[in-house]
Amino acid sequence: MNGKLVLIGCGPGAIDLMTLRALRRIESADLVLYDRLVNLELLTYVKPGAIYQYVGKRAGDGGRQQTDINLRIREALEAGATVARLKSGDPLIFGRAAEEIDIAEDCGADIEIVPGITSSLAAASDSLITVTERAELQSFIVTTGRTASDQSRPDWVQCVQPGVCVAFYMSVARAWKIQSTLMAAGIPGILPAIWVERAGCDDTRMVSTQLDRLALDAEQNKIKNPAILLLRYPHSLAGALKNSVTSSSQQA
Ligand code: SAH
């Protein structure tokens, strides 16, 4: 008999930002594996007799823990269990879902994905920032400050263009790298930005900043993980900067 893997998005950490579907799937699982940023109150929904296990990862473990998780999932699926894999935010955004989907496919198990509220959108709501805006912002990009290797580092300069709002995940420790890379490429230092720590939770903290102060403001305000950085490049700002460059060159 084949088991079933359910990847469940548990939202940014507040229990009331979970979906009803997520709660129902937790209630019917035989094995519940949960990550570091998931709200522990969720475990009260685990059915009697089911097993739950913490499998949170720390940075720099060299992938060993993910290998252990993968083995645990495979074992349970092969025994015919329904495995609920609880992930923070949405499972398809920086959630390493692909590896776990591969395992389920390999075992011939059923797969279901339950979407969740991703942390960048909770951050946008907390800070009343629209990530798209008529005439100003037509694209919303999610990217990351941290990657498995330098080769896979995203091209942040390509992301931060007029008309784009960019959400940086896992970026606190990379604030200076992000700031200096963008500024070296000529992106204006006055682009508006905000750090949102523990988005969607009762103890959320927000620090408004701008591109040329990202790292300093993060440090001075002791921004800690989990935090999201939202950076916006509205068309009106790009236009105003262009005009001021043109008028100063005309004066010279
Ligand atoms: N799948 C998750 C992201 C996991 S990667 C999602 O969709 O949100 C982990 C990163 O997510 C953290 O480094 C942080 O950048 C972000 N994050 C997760 N929860 C957060 C929260 N409540 N507030 C701000 N950022 C959060």
mmCIF file of C-alpha atoms and ligand atoms in Angstrom:
data_model
loop_
_atom_site.group_PDB
_atom_site.id
_atom_site.type_symbol
_atom_site.label_atom_id
_atom_site.label_comp_id
_atom_site.label_asym_id
_atom_site.label_seq_id
_atom_site.Cartn_x
_atom_site.Cartn_y
_atom_site.Cartn_z
ATOM 1 C CA MET A 1 0.000 0.000 0.000
ATOM 2 C CA ASN A 2 1.316 3.451 -0.905
ATOM 3 C CA GLY A 3 1.360 6.306 1.553
ATOM 4 C CA LYS A 4 0.619 9.952 0.987
ATOM 5 C CA LEU A 5 2.802 13.010 1.404
ATOM 6 C CA VAL A 6 1.094 16.290 2.208
ATOM 7 C CA LEU A 7 3.296 19.390 2.087
ATOM 8 C CA ILE A 8 1.519 21.948 4.214
ATOM 9 C CA GLY A 9 2.119 25.683 4.213
ATOM 10 C CA CYS A 10 1.664 26.845 7.793
ATOM 11 C CA GLY A 11 1.951 30.573 7.192
ATOM 12 C CA PRO A 12 4.358 33.001 8.825
ATOM 13 C CA GLY A 13 3.927 31.708 12.381
ATOM 14 C CA ALA A 14 0.605 33.007 13.701
ATOM 15 C CA ILE A 15 -1.943 30.251 14.207
ATOM 16 C CA ASP A 16 -4.764 32.347 12.768
ATOM 17 C CA LEU A 17 -2.901 32.791 9.495
ATOM 18 C CA MET A 18 -3.239 29.054 8.798
ATOM 19 C CA THR A 19 -5.811 27.689 6.385
ATOM 20 C CA LEU A 20 -8.642 25.364 7.381
ATOM 21 C CA ARG A 21 -7.364 22.873 4.832
ATOM 22 C CA ALA A 22 -3.963 22.827 6.514
ATOM 23 C CA LEU A 23 -5.553 22.083 9.898
ATOM 24 C CA ARG A 24 -7.697 19.288 8.418
ATOM 25 C CA ARG A 25 -4.692 17.634 6.831
ATOM 26 C CA ILE A 26 -2.731 17.804 10.090
ATOM 27 C CA GLU A 27 -5.658 16.144 11.876
ATOM 28 C CA SER A 28 -5.631 13.193 9.505
ATOM 29 C CA ALA A 29 -1.862 12.542 9.300
ATOM 30 C CA ASP A 30 -0.104 9.522 10.814
ATOM 31 C CA LEU A 31 3.281 11.229 10.966
ATOM 32 C CA VAL A 32 3.790 14.983 11.324
ATOM 33 C CA LEU A 33 7.238 16.426 10.608
ATOM 34 C CA TYR A 34 7.560 20.103 11.420
ATOM 35 C CA ASP A 35 10.080 22.871 10.818
ATOM 36 C CA ARG A 36 11.640 25.522 13.027
ATOM 37 C CA LEU A 37 9.375 28.479 12.191
ATOM 38 C CA VAL A 38 6.097 26.585 12.506
ATOM 39 C CA ASN A 39 3.729 27.530 15.371
ATOM 40 C CA LEU A 40 3.803 24.733 17.972
ATOM 41 C CA GLU A 41 0.123 25.216 18.795
ATOM 42 C CA LEU A 42 -0.490 23.274 15.587
ATOM 43 C CA LEU A 43 0.587 20.111 17.312
ATOM 44 C CA THR A 44 -2.643 20.144 19.335
ATOM 45 C CA TYR A 45 -4.360 19.188 16.049
ATOM 46 C CA VAL A 46 -2.329 15.994 15.625
ATOM 47 C CA LYS A 47 -4.659 12.994 16.033
ATOM 48 C CA PRO A 48 -4.254 10.651 19.004
ATOM 49 C CA GLY A 49 -1.765 7.923 18.229
ATOM 50 C CA ALA A 50 -0.044 9.854 15.431
ATOM 51 C CA ILE A 51 3.632 10.670 15.752
ATOM 52 C CA TYR A 52 5.097 14.143 15.522
ATOM 53 C CA GLN A 53 8.731 15.021 15.193
ATOM 54 C CA TYR A 54 10.771 18.208 14.986
ATOM 55 C CA VAL A 55 13.039 18.259 11.947
ATOM 56 C CA GLY A 56 14.088 21.919 11.843
ATOM 57 C CA LYS A 57 17.336 22.689 10.097
ATOM 58 C CA ARG A 58 20.123 24.992 11.077
ATOM 59 C CA ALA A 59 22.258 26.911 8.598
ATOM 60 C CA GLY A 60 25.556 25.252 7.759
ATOM 61 C CA ASP A 61 24.700 21.659 8.599
ATOM 62 C CA GLY A 62 25.961 20.635 5.170
ATOM 63 C CA GLY A 63 22.592 19.146 4.202
ATOM 64 C CA ARG A 64 22.902 16.244 6.646
ATOM 65 C CA GLN A 65 19.587 16.972 8.336
ATOM 66 C CA GLN A 66 17.714 17.131 5.026
ATOM 67 C CA THR A 67 19.103 13.678 4.198
ATOM 68 C CA ASP A 68 17.763 12.366 7.527
ATOM 69 C CA ILE A 69 14.363 13.962 6.877
ATOM 70 C CA ASN A 70 14.235 12.446 3.402
ATOM 71 C CA LEU A 71 14.950 8.990 4.827
ATOM 72 C CA ARG A 72 12.279 9.395 7.487
ATOM 73 C CA ILE A 73 9.712 10.406 4.854
ATOM 74 C CA ARG A 74 10.631 7.505 2.579
ATOM 75 C CA GLU A 75 10.370 4.976 5.417
ATOM 76 C CA ALA A 76 6.923 6.216 6.455
ATOM 77 C CA LEU A 77 5.571 6.391 2.887
ATOM 78 C CA GLU A 78 6.785 2.884 2.152
ATOM 79 C CA ALA A 79 4.895 1.706 5.251
ATOM 80 C CA GLY A 80 1.714 3.274 3.804
ATOM 81 C CA ALA A 81 1.497 6.238 6.205
ATOM 82 C CA THR A 82 0.090 9.693 5.528
ATOM 83 C CA VAL A 83 2.934 12.094 6.215
ATOM 84 C CA ALA A 84 2.219 15.754 6.896
ATOM 85 C CA ARG A 85 5.250 17.894 6.279
ATOM 86 C CA LEU A 86 4.682 21.253 7.949
ATOM 87 C CA LYS A 87 6.592 24.125 6.407
ATOM 88 C CA SER A 88 6.612 27.776 7.328
ATOM 89 C CA GLY A 89 4.947 30.210 4.936
ATOM 90 C CA ASP A 90 4.214 28.558 1.610
ATOM 91 C CA PRO A 91 5.918 25.206 0.959
ATOM 92 C CA LEU A 92 6.852 26.127 -2.617
ATOM 93 C CA ILE A 93 8.818 29.243 -1.662
ATOM 94 C CA PHE A 94 12.281 28.442 -0.309
ATOM 95 C CA GLY A 95 10.817 25.329 1.279
ATOM 96 C CA ARG A 96 12.966 22.616 -0.316
ATOM 97 C CA ALA A 97 9.742 21.002 -1.463
ATOM 98 C CA ALA A 98 11.239 19.620 -4.682
ATOM 99 C CA GLU A 99 13.413 17.066 -2.897
ATOM 100 C CA GLU A 100 10.515 15.760 -0.858
ATOM 101 C CA ILE A 101 8.207 15.598 -3.883
ATOM 102 C CA ASP A 102 10.878 13.519 -5.647
ATOM 103 C CA ILE A 103 10.920 11.024 -2.778
ATOM 104 C CA ALA A 104 7.143 10.651 -2.805
ATOM 105 C CA GLU A 105 7.144 10.149 -6.574
ATOM 106 C CA ASP A 106 9.909 7.610 -6.245
ATOM 107 C CA CYS A 107 7.859 5.660 -3.673
ATOM 108 C CA GLY A 108 4.740 5.823 -5.835
ATOM 109 C CA ALA A 109 2.990 7.724 -3.027
ATOM 110 C CA ASP A 110 0.208 10.286 -3.497
ATOM 111 C CA ILE A 111 1.219 13.919 -3.121
ATOM 112 C CA GLU A 112 -0.802 16.939 -2.073
ATOM 113 C CA ILE A 113 0.385 20.496 -1.557
ATOM 114 C CA VAL A 114 -1.536 22.878 0.677
ATOM 115 C CA PRO A 115 -0.549 26.491 -0.004
ATOM 116 C CA GLY A 116 0.199 28.844 2.849
ATOM 117 C CA ILE A 117 0.618 32.574 3.359
ATOM 118 C CA THR A 118 4.191 33.338 2.494
ATOM 119 C CA SER A 119 6.112 35.590 4.871
ATOM 120 C CA SER A 120 6.766 38.350 2.324
ATOM 121 C CA LEU A 121 3.051 38.876 1.860
ATOM 122 C CA ALA A 122 2.480 38.879 5.603
ATOM 123 C CA ALA A 123 5.278 41.480 5.796
ATOM 124 C CA ALA A 124 3.610 43.571 3.108
ATOM 125 C CA SER A 125 0.304 43.441 4.992
ATOM 126 C CA ASP A 126 1.920 44.389 8.302
ATOM 127 C CA SER A 127 3.625 47.370 6.726
ATOM 128 C CA LEU A 128 0.651 48.369 4.517
ATOM 129 C CA ILE A 129 2.838 48.107 1.438
ATOM 130 C CA THR A 130 1.259 47.045 -1.839
ATOM 131 C CA VAL A 131 3.580 44.808 -3.791
ATOM 132 C CA THR A 132 1.969 45.788 -7.090
ATOM 133 C CA GLU A 133 0.504 49.203 -7.711
ATOM 134 C CA ARG A 134 -1.229 50.584 -10.769
ATOM 135 C CA ALA A 135 1.199 52.667 -12.857
ATOM 136 C CA GLU A 136 3.972 52.235 -10.240
ATOM 137 C CA LEU A 137 4.813 48.567 -9.667
ATOM 138 C CA GLN A 138 3.883 45.839 -12.144
ATOM 139 C CA SER A 139 6.109 43.020 -10.942
ATOM 140 C CA PHE A 140 6.710 41.336 -7.621
ATOM 141 C CA ILE A 141 9.830 39.207 -7.271
ATOM 142 C CA VAL A 142 10.867 36.932 -4.433
ATOM 143 C CA THR A 143 14.551 36.278 -4.043
ATOM 144 C CA THR A 144 16.992 35.255 -1.355
ATOM 145 C CA GLY A 145 20.047 36.642 0.380
ATOM 146 C CA ARG A 146 21.404 33.180 1.107
ATOM 147 C CA THR A 147 22.082 30.389 -1.362
ATOM 148 C CA ALA A 148 23.661 26.951 -1.231
ATOM 149 C CA SER A 149 26.691 28.237 -3.148
ATOM 150 C CA ASP A 150 28.085 31.456 -4.595
ATOM 151 C CA GLN A 151 27.426 30.172 -8.117
ATOM 152 C CA SER A 152 23.714 29.929 -7.439
ATOM 153 C CA ARG A 153 23.495 33.461 -6.009
ATOM 154 C CA PRO A 154 20.632 35.311 -7.700
ATOM 155 C CA ASP A 155 21.294 38.354 -9.847
ATOM 156 C CA TRP A 156 19.850 40.958 -7.464
ATOM 157 C CA VAL A 157 20.621 43.780 -9.903
ATOM 158 C CA GLN A 158 18.380 42.178 -12.526
ATOM 159 C CA CYS A 159 15.585 41.950 -9.942
ATOM 160 C CA VAL A 160 15.697 45.541 -8.686
ATOM 161 C CA GLN A 161 14.455 47.534 -11.677
ATOM 162 C CA PRO A 162 11.860 50.311 -12.121
ATOM 163 C CA GLY A 163 8.341 48.959 -11.644
ATOM 164 C CA VAL A 164 9.414 46.099 -9.353
ATOM 165 C CA CYS A 165 8.899 45.312 -5.680
ATOM 166 C CA VAL A 166 11.429 42.756 -4.466
ATOM 167 C CA ALA A 167 11.130 40.595 -1.353
ATOM 168 C CA PHE A 168 14.423 39.310 0.018
ATOM 169 C CA TYR A 169 14.135 36.193 2.173
ATOM 170 C CA MET A 170 17.044 35.031 4.405
ATOM 171 C CA SER A 171 18.705 38.381 4.010
ATOM 172 C CA VAL A 172 19.595 39.708 7.485
ATOM 173 C CA ALA A 173 23.147 38.356 7.466
ATOM 174 C CA ARG A 174 23.537 39.415 3.809
ATOM 175 C CA ALA A 175 22.271 42.990 4.194
ATOM 176 C CA TRP A 176 25.605 44.593 3.439
ATOM 177 C CA LYS A 177 26.260 42.321 0.455
ATOM 178 C CA ILE A 178 22.834 43.140 -1.019
ATOM 179 C CA GLN A 179 23.243 46.880 -0.412
ATOM 180 C CA SER A 180 26.762 47.099 -1.812
ATOM 181 C CA THR A 181 26.016 44.920 -4.859
ATOM 182 C CA LEU A 182 22.984 46.998 -5.840
ATOM 183 C CA MET A 183 24.682 50.334 -5.222
ATOM 184 C CA ALA A 184 27.785 49.325 -7.155
ATOM 185 C CA ALA A 185 25.479 48.679 -10.121
ATOM 186 C CA GLY A 186 24.187 52.258 -9.916
ATOM 187 C CA ILE A 187 20.823 51.541 -8.305
ATOM 188 C CA PRO A 188 19.791 54.683 -6.390
ATOM 189 C CA GLY A 189 20.476 54.659 -2.646
ATOM 190 C CA ILE A 190 17.169 56.348 -1.854
ATOM 191 C CA LEU A 191 15.003 53.389 -2.897
ATOM 192 C CA PRO A 192 12.475 52.852 -0.119
ATOM 193 C CA ALA A 193 12.750 49.618 1.846
ATOM 194 C CA ILE A 194 11.478 48.031 5.027
ATOM 195 C CA TRP A 195 12.658 45.264 7.341
ATOM 196 C CA VAL A 196 9.839 43.220 8.819
ATOM 197 C CA GLU A 197 10.768 40.853 11.624
ATOM 198 C CA ARG A 198 8.283 38.099 12.606
ATOM 199 C CA ALA A 199 5.759 39.229 10.028
ATOM 200 C CA GLY A 200 2.158 38.346 10.772
ATOM 201 C CA CYS A 201 2.885 37.612 14.445
ATOM 202 C CA ASP A 202 1.820 39.625 17.503
ATOM 203 C CA ASP A 203 5.391 40.696 18.180
ATOM 204 C CA THR A 204 6.222 41.806 14.638
ATOM 205 C CA ARG A 205 8.754 44.660 14.301
ATOM 206 C CA MET A 206 9.161 46.951 11.313
ATOM 207 C CA VAL A 207 12.013 49.273 10.437
ATOM 208 C CA SER A 208 11.646 51.611 7.470
ATOM 209 C CA THR A 209 14.887 52.219 5.665
ATOM 210 C CA GLN A 210 16.325 52.826 2.183
ATOM 211 C CA LEU A 211 18.848 51.052 0.009
ATOM 212 C CA ASP A 212 21.933 52.979 1.197
ATOM 213 C CA ARG A 213 21.068 52.316 4.877
ATOM 214 C CA LEU A 214 19.902 48.692 4.735
ATOM 215 C CA ALA A 215 22.770 47.167 6.668
ATOM 216 C CA LEU A 216 23.172 50.015 9.140
ATOM 217 C CA ASP A 217 19.479 50.128 10.015
ATOM 218 C CA ALA A 218 19.338 46.352 10.384
ATOM 219 C CA GLU A 219 22.286 46.439 12.749
ATOM 220 C CA GLN A 220 21.225 49.485 14.763
ATOM 221 C CA ASN A 221 17.740 48.072 15.228
ATOM 222 C CA LYS A 222 19.046 44.567 15.913
ATOM 223 C CA ILE A 223 16.871 42.995 13.224
ATOM 224 C CA LYS A 224 16.906 39.243 13.770
ATOM 225 C CA ASN A 225 15.665 36.254 11.810
ATOM 226 C CA PRO A 226 13.034 35.505 10.724
ATOM 227 C CA ALA A 227 12.844 38.754 8.801
ATOM 228 C CA ILE A 228 11.937 39.889 5.316
ATOM 229 C CA LEU A 229 13.325 42.840 3.424
ATOM 230 C CA LEU A 230 10.969 44.554 0.975
ATOM 231 C CA LEU A 231 12.528 46.929 -1.528
ATOM 232 C CA ARG A 232 10.438 48.972 -3.971
ATOM 233 C CA TYR A 233 11.415 50.807 -7.135
ATOM 234 C CA PRO A 234 8.290 52.738 -8.234
ATOM 235 C CA HIS A 235 8.259 54.205 -11.747
ATOM 236 C CA SER A 236 7.602 57.707 -10.372
ATOM 237 C CA LEU A 237 10.845 57.574 -8.394
ATOM 238 C CA ALA A 238 12.795 56.350 -11.433
ATOM 239 C CA GLY A 239 11.259 59.231 -13.453
ATOM 240 C CA ALA A 240 12.050 61.855 -10.807
ATOM 241 C CA LEU A 241 15.664 60.671 -10.556
ATOM 242 C CA LYS A 242 16.050 60.765 -14.333
ATOM 243 C CA ASN A 243 14.679 64.332 -14.458
ATOM 244 C CA SER A 244 16.991 65.538 -11.704
ATOM 245 C CA VAL A 245 20.021 64.047 -13.505
ATOM 246 C CA THR A 246 18.928 65.687 -16.785
ATOM 247 C CA SER A 247 18.350 69.110 -15.194
ATOM 248 C CA SER A 248 21.666 69.068 -13.297
ATOM 249 C CA SER A 249 23.555 68.118 -16.484
ATOM 250 C CA GLN A 250 21.800 70.934 -18.331
ATOM 251 C CA GLN A 251 22.890 73.416 -15.623
ATOM 252 C CA ALA A 252 26.530 72.266 -15.805
HETATM 253 N N1 SAH B 1 8.518 29.001 2.965
HETATM 254 C C1 SAH B 1 8.746 30.203 3.739
HETATM 255 C C2 SAH B 1 10.176 30.692 3.640
HETATM 256 C C3 SAH B 1 11.186 29.769 4.323
HETATM 257 S S1 SAH B 1 12.826 30.330 4.181
HETATM 258 C C4 SAH B 1 7.743 31.282 3.309
HETATM 259 O O1 SAH B 1 7.036 31.102 2.315
HETATM 260 O O2 SAH B 1 7.646 32.299 3.983
HETATM 261 C C5 SAH B 1 13.055 31.129 5.735
HETATM 262 C C6 SAH B 1 12.968 32.631 5.590
HETATM 263 O O3 SAH B 1 11.612 33.021 5.487
HETATM 264 C C7 SAH B 1 13.504 33.414 6.776
HETATM 265 O O4 SAH B 1 14.912 33.576 6.705
HETATM 266 C C8 SAH B 1 12.799 34.740 6.599
HETATM 267 O O5 SAH B 1 13.421 35.513 5.592
HETATM 268 C C9 SAH B 1 11.456 34.295 6.053
HETATM 269 N N2 SAH B 1 10.418 34.208 7.115
HETATM 270 C C10 SAH B 1 9.770 33.130 7.536
HETATM 271 N N3 SAH B 1 8.841 33.456 8.459
HETATM 272 C C11 SAH B 1 8.911 34.790 8.618
HETATM 273 C C12 SAH B 1 8.204 35.748 9.392
HETATM 274 N N4 SAH B 1 7.213 35.406 10.216
HETATM 275 N N5 SAH B 1 8.555 37.050 9.271
HETATM 276 C C13 SAH B 1 9.536 37.446 8.425
HETATM 277 N N6 SAH B 1 10.241 36.588 7.673
HETATM 278 C C14 SAH B 1 9.926 35.280 7.759
#
